[in-house]
Amino acid sequence: MQTTFSIIKPDAVANGHAGKILSLLEANGFRIVALRMTRLSQSQAEGFYAVHAARPFFASLVKFMTESSVILMALEREDAVLKLREVMGATNPANAADGTIRKLFAESIERNSIHGSDAPETAAEELKYFFTGIELSQR
Ligand code: GDP
């Protein structure tokens, strides 16, 4: 079993797709270990996406991620990191496979409905950034 970190992004929450996305995740074998709805502060979003700080879209990405509520999740299943990336689809919804969350719900390469950690090490860091050890150990 592996745990990965995911965010239902502001576009998907605002457009009323959160329930459908949670349902899709469960249908794909993910167990919701921890979940919290919140609105990210500027510094939380900047810290979370620090790896992209030099990219031209950084300011726009931070503005988007702080514009309204998000849903933070810890998701468990076998091969969770890789499997979530599969279920999410490509970063740009124009390139996302049919049936993926981004193909179904994303508005653009930026407003693309869901985040999922890209590697087990990243997942561990991102989970720790948003959740306490107690939240992550509930079963
Ligand atoms: P991910 O791992 O598929 O989420 O993609 P990345 O780690 O490369 O990028 C992080 C997030 O930045 C993406 O999910 C998008 O919300 C946003 N993003 C990525 N590439 C672009 C881009 O070329 N333009 C804009 N405006 N946003 C982007």
PDB file of N, CA, C and O and ligand atoms in Angstrom, residues 9 49 52 57 61 85 91 102 109-110 112 115-116, ligand 1:
ATOM      1  N   LYS A   9      -8.700  21.073  -7.310  1.00  0.00           N
ATOM      2  CA  LYS A   9      -8.329  22.479  -7.483  1.00  0.00           C
ATOM      3  C   LYS A   9      -9.556  23.398  -7.528  1.00  0.00           C
ATOM      4  O   LYS A   9     -10.684  22.937  -7.715  1.00  0.00           O
ATOM      5  N   TYR A  49       4.165  25.139  -4.499  1.00  0.00           N
ATOM      6  CA  TYR A  49       4.647  25.118  -5.884  1.00  0.00           C
ATOM      7  C   TYR A  49       6.043  25.746  -6.020  1.00  0.00           C
ATOM      8  O   TYR A  49       6.414  26.178  -7.112  1.00  0.00           O
ATOM      9  N   HIS A  52       8.277  25.377  -8.978  1.00  0.00           N
ATOM     10  CA  HIS A  52       7.930  26.069 -10.225  1.00  0.00           C
ATOM     11  C   HIS A  52       8.169  27.581 -10.143  1.00  0.00           C
ATOM     12  O   HIS A  52       7.748  28.320 -11.035  1.00  0.00           O
ATOM     13  N   PHE A  57       4.649  30.920 -15.610  1.00  0.00           N
ATOM     14  CA  PHE A  57       3.249  30.846 -15.191  1.00  0.00           C
ATOM     15  C   PHE A  57       3.076  30.808 -13.666  1.00  0.00           C
ATOM     16  O   PHE A  57       1.966  30.652 -13.166  1.00  0.00           O
ATOM     17  N   LEU A  61      -0.374  30.773 -11.612  1.00  0.00           N
ATOM     18  CA  LEU A  61      -0.726  29.509 -10.943  1.00  0.00           C
ATOM     19  C   LEU A  61      -1.084  29.753  -9.474  1.00  0.00           C
ATOM     20  O   LEU A  61      -2.083  29.223  -8.970  1.00  0.00           O
ATOM     21  N   ARG A  85      -1.727   9.421 -11.128  1.00  0.00           N
ATOM     22  CA  ARG A  85      -1.298  10.172 -12.308  1.00  0.00           C
ATOM     23  C   ARG A  85      -2.045   9.666 -13.552  1.00  0.00           C
ATOM     24  O   ARG A  85      -2.404  10.450 -14.425  1.00  0.00           O
ATOM     25  N   THR A  91      -1.220  16.823 -17.987  1.00  0.00           N
ATOM     26  CA  THR A  91      -1.327  18.182 -17.450  1.00  0.00           C
ATOM     27  C   THR A  91      -2.230  19.057 -18.325  1.00  0.00           C
ATOM     28  O   THR A  91      -3.098  19.775 -17.820  1.00  0.00           O
ATOM     29  N   ARG A 102      -8.871  14.983 -15.872  1.00  0.00           N
ATOM     30  CA  ARG A 102      -8.591  16.243 -16.575  1.00  0.00           C
ATOM     31  C   ARG A 102      -9.324  16.317 -17.913  1.00  0.00           C
ATOM     32  O   ARG A 102      -9.782  17.388 -18.316  1.00  0.00           O
ATOM     33  N   ILE A 109      -4.758  24.176 -19.433  1.00  0.00           N
ATOM     34  CA  ILE A 109      -3.525  23.600 -18.890  1.00  0.00           C
ATOM     35  C   ILE A 109      -3.288  24.070 -17.452  1.00  0.00           C
ATOM     36  O   ILE A 109      -2.710  23.348 -16.648  1.00  0.00           O
ATOM     37  N   GLU A 110      -3.736  25.272 -17.109  1.00  0.00           N
ATOM     38  CA  GLU A 110      -3.577  25.768 -15.736  1.00  0.00           C
ATOM     39  C   GLU A 110      -4.740  25.323 -14.846  1.00  0.00           C
ATOM     40  O   GLU A 110      -4.523  24.753 -13.770  1.00  0.00           O
ATOM     41  N   ASN A 112      -6.699  22.891 -14.297  1.00  0.00           N
ATOM     42  CA  ASN A 112      -6.821  21.487 -14.714  1.00  0.00           C
ATOM     43  C   ASN A 112      -7.311  20.554 -13.607  1.00  0.00           C
ATOM     44  O   ASN A 112      -6.990  19.374 -13.581  1.00  0.00           O
ATOM     45  N   HIS A 115      -4.572  18.007  -8.655  1.00  0.00           N
ATOM     46  CA  HIS A 115      -3.136  17.806  -8.465  1.00  0.00           C
ATOM     47  C   HIS A 115      -2.911  16.390  -7.937  1.00  0.00           C
ATOM     48  O   HIS A 115      -3.706  15.897  -7.138  1.00  0.00           O
ATOM     49  N   GLY A 116      -1.822  15.771  -8.353  1.00  0.00           N
ATOM     50  CA  GLY A 116      -1.399  14.499  -7.771  1.00  0.00           C
ATOM     51  C   GLY A 116       0.120  14.471  -7.716  1.00  0.00           C
ATOM     52  O   GLY A 116       0.782  14.851  -8.696  1.00  0.00           O
TER      53      GLY A 116
HETATM   54  P1  GDP B   1       1.243  18.310 -13.067  1.00  0.00           P
HETATM   55  O1  GDP B   1       2.235  17.503 -12.262  1.00  0.00           O
HETATM   56  O2  GDP B   1       0.570  17.525 -14.153  1.00  0.00           O
HETATM   57  O3  GDP B   1       0.234  19.042 -12.203  1.00  0.00           O
HETATM   58  O4  GDP B   1       2.067  19.439 -13.860  1.00  0.00           O
HETATM   59  P2  GDP B   1       3.314  20.374 -13.437  1.00  0.00           P
HETATM   60  O5  GDP B   1       3.943  19.909 -12.154  1.00  0.00           O
HETATM   61  O6  GDP B   1       4.182  20.482 -14.642  1.00  0.00           O
HETATM   62  O7  GDP B   1       2.663  21.808 -13.231  1.00  0.00           O
HETATM   63  C1  GDP B   1       1.993  22.143 -12.044  1.00  0.00           C
HETATM   64  C2  GDP B   1       0.728  22.905 -12.387  1.00  0.00           C
HETATM   65  O8  GDP B   1       1.084  24.148 -13.009  1.00  0.00           O
HETATM   66  C3  GDP B   1      -0.169  22.236 -13.427  1.00  0.00           C
HETATM   67  O9  GDP B   1      -1.009  21.236 -12.894  1.00  0.00           O
HETATM   68  C4  GDP B   1      -0.957  23.417 -13.961  1.00  0.00           C
HETATM   69  O10 GDP B   1      -1.991  23.820 -13.059  1.00  0.00           O
HETATM   70  C5  GDP B   1       0.120  24.502 -13.995  1.00  0.00           C
HETATM   71  N1  GDP B   1       0.810  24.546 -15.307  1.00  0.00           N
HETATM   72  C6  GDP B   1       1.669  23.628 -15.826  1.00  0.00           C
HETATM   73  N2  GDP B   1       2.131  24.016 -17.032  1.00  0.00           N
HETATM   74  C7  GDP B   1       1.550  25.218 -17.277  1.00  0.00           C
HETATM   75  C8  GDP B   1       1.643  26.153 -18.371  1.00  0.00           C
HETATM   76  O11 GDP B   1       2.352  25.922 -19.360  1.00  0.00           O
HETATM   77  N3  GDP B   1       0.901  27.309 -18.258  1.00  0.00           N
HETATM   78  C9  GDP B   1       0.120  27.570 -17.169  1.00  0.00           C
HETATM   79  N4  GDP B   1      -0.580  28.733 -17.146  1.00  0.00           N
HETATM   80  N5  GDP B   1       0.025  26.733 -16.125  1.00  0.00           N
HETATM   81  C10 GDP B   1       0.717  25.556 -16.181  1.00  0.00           C
END
